[in-house]
XYZ file of C-alpha atoms in Angstrom:
159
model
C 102.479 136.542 109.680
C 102.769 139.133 112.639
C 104.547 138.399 115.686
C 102.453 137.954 119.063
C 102.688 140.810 121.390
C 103.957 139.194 124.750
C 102.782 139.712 128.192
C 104.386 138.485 131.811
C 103.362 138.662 135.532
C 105.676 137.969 138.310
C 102.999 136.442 141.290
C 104.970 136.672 144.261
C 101.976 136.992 146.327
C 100.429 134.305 147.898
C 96.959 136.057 148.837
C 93.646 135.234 146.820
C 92.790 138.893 145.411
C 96.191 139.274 143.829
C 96.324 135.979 142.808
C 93.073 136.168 140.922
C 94.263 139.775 139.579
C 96.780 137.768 137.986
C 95.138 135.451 136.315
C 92.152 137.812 134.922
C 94.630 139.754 133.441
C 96.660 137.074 132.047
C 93.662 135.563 130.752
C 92.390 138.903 129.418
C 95.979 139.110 127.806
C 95.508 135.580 126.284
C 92.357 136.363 124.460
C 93.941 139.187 122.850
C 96.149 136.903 121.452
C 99.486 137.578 123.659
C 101.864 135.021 124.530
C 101.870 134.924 128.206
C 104.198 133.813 131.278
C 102.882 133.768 134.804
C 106.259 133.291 137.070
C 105.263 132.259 140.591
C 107.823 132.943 142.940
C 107.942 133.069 146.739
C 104.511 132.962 148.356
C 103.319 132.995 144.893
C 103.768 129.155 144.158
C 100.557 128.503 146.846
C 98.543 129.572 143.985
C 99.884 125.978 142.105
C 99.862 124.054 145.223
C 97.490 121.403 144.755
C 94.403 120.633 147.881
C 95.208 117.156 148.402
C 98.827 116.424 150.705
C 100.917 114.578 148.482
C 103.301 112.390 150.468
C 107.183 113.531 150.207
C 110.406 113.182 151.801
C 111.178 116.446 153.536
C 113.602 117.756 156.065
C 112.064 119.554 159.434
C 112.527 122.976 157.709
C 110.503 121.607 154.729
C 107.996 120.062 156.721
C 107.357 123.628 158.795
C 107.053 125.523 155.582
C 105.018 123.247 154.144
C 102.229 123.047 157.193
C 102.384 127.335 157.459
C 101.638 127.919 153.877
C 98.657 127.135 152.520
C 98.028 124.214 150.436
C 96.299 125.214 146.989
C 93.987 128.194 145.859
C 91.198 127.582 148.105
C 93.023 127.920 151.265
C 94.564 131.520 150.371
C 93.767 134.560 152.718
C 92.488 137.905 151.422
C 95.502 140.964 151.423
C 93.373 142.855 153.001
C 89.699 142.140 155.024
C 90.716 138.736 155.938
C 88.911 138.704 159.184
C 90.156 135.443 160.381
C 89.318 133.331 157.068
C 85.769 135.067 156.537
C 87.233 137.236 154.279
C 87.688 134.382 151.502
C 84.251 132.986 152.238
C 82.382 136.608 150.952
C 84.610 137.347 148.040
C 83.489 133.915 146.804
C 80.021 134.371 147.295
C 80.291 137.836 145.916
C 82.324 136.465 142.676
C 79.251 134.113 142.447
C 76.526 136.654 142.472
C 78.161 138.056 139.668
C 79.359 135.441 137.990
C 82.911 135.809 138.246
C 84.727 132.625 137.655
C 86.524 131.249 140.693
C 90.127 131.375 140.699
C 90.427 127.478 140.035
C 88.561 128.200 137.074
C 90.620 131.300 136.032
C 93.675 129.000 136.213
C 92.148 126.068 134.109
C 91.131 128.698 131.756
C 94.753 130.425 131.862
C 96.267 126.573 130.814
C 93.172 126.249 128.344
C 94.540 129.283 126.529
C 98.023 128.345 126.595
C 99.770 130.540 129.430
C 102.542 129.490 130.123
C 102.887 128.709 134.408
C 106.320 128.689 135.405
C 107.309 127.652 138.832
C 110.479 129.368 140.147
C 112.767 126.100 141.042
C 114.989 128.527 143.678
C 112.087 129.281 145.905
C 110.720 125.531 145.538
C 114.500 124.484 146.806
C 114.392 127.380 149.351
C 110.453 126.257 150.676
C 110.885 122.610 150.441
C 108.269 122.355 147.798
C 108.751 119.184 145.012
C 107.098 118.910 141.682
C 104.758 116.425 142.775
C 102.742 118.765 144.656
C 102.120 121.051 142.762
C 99.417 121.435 139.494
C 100.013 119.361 136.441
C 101.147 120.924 133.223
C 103.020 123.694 134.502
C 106.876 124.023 133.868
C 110.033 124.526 136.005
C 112.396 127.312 135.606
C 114.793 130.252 137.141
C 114.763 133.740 136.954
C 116.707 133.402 133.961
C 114.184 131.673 132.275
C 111.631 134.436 133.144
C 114.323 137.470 132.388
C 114.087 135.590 128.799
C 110.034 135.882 128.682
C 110.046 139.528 130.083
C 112.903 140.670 127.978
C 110.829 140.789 124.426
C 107.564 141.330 126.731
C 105.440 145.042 126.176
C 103.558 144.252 129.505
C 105.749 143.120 132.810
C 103.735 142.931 135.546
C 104.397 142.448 139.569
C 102.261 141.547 141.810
């Protein structure tokens, strides 16, 4: 029986292009057969943010960062070419015309294939964000956690 090579990504971004980087190459990593870890950290955890508000108990700090950031994949800006939210709208349509899946699809797919989605529990203390809103199936650690993942990993990625 041979081991399973092992991959992780740090996502600390919280912009669509990087974000869907991510998971294409965490899926690609998946069908070869590698264990992988995505580690969402910092702006990052937007990309597990579910659409709908989910009603919580939050301090005023919480509340602000909460209303800034946005809420799930769909409302993520573009790291570059943004243009006031129109940015978004044509690298969808673009992904359609060639058939790229969306990056709500890449992240079903990712849990379909086992990757492991690990939401840093520091920056969800530090941003106000609770379990309840974000994604189902998705675990809760610290960097320690991830140091453990990346530690045996060939392929450590940051983005």
């Amino acid at each position: 029986m041979s081991v399973k090579e092992k991959s992780t990504i740090v996502l600390f971004s919280g912009e669509m292009d990087k974000a869907i980087a991510a998971f294409i190459i965490a899926n690609g990593a998946a069908a070869y057969d590698h264990e992988v870890t995505i580690f969402f950290t910092f702006w990052g955890l937007n990309a597990l943010r579910k659409d709908e508000l989910v009603p919580t108990k939050k301090g005023f700090l919480e509340k602000m960062f909460g209303k800034m950031m946005p809420r799930g994949v769909n409302k993520m800006g573009l790291s570059k070419m943004n243009f006031g939210g129109v940015g978004p709208k044509m690298i969808k349509h673009v992904m359609k015309k060639h058939n790229v899946l969306t990056l709500p699809q890449l992240i079903e797919l990712a849990q379909e294939q086992g990757v492991k989605l690990v939401a840093c529990t520091m920056t969800m203390d530090l941003l106000g964000l609770q379990q309840e809103e974000l994604l189902d199936g998705i675990d809760y650690a610290g960097v320690g956690a991830y140091l453990g993942d990346a530690t045996d990993a060939k392929v450590n990625l940051f983005i």
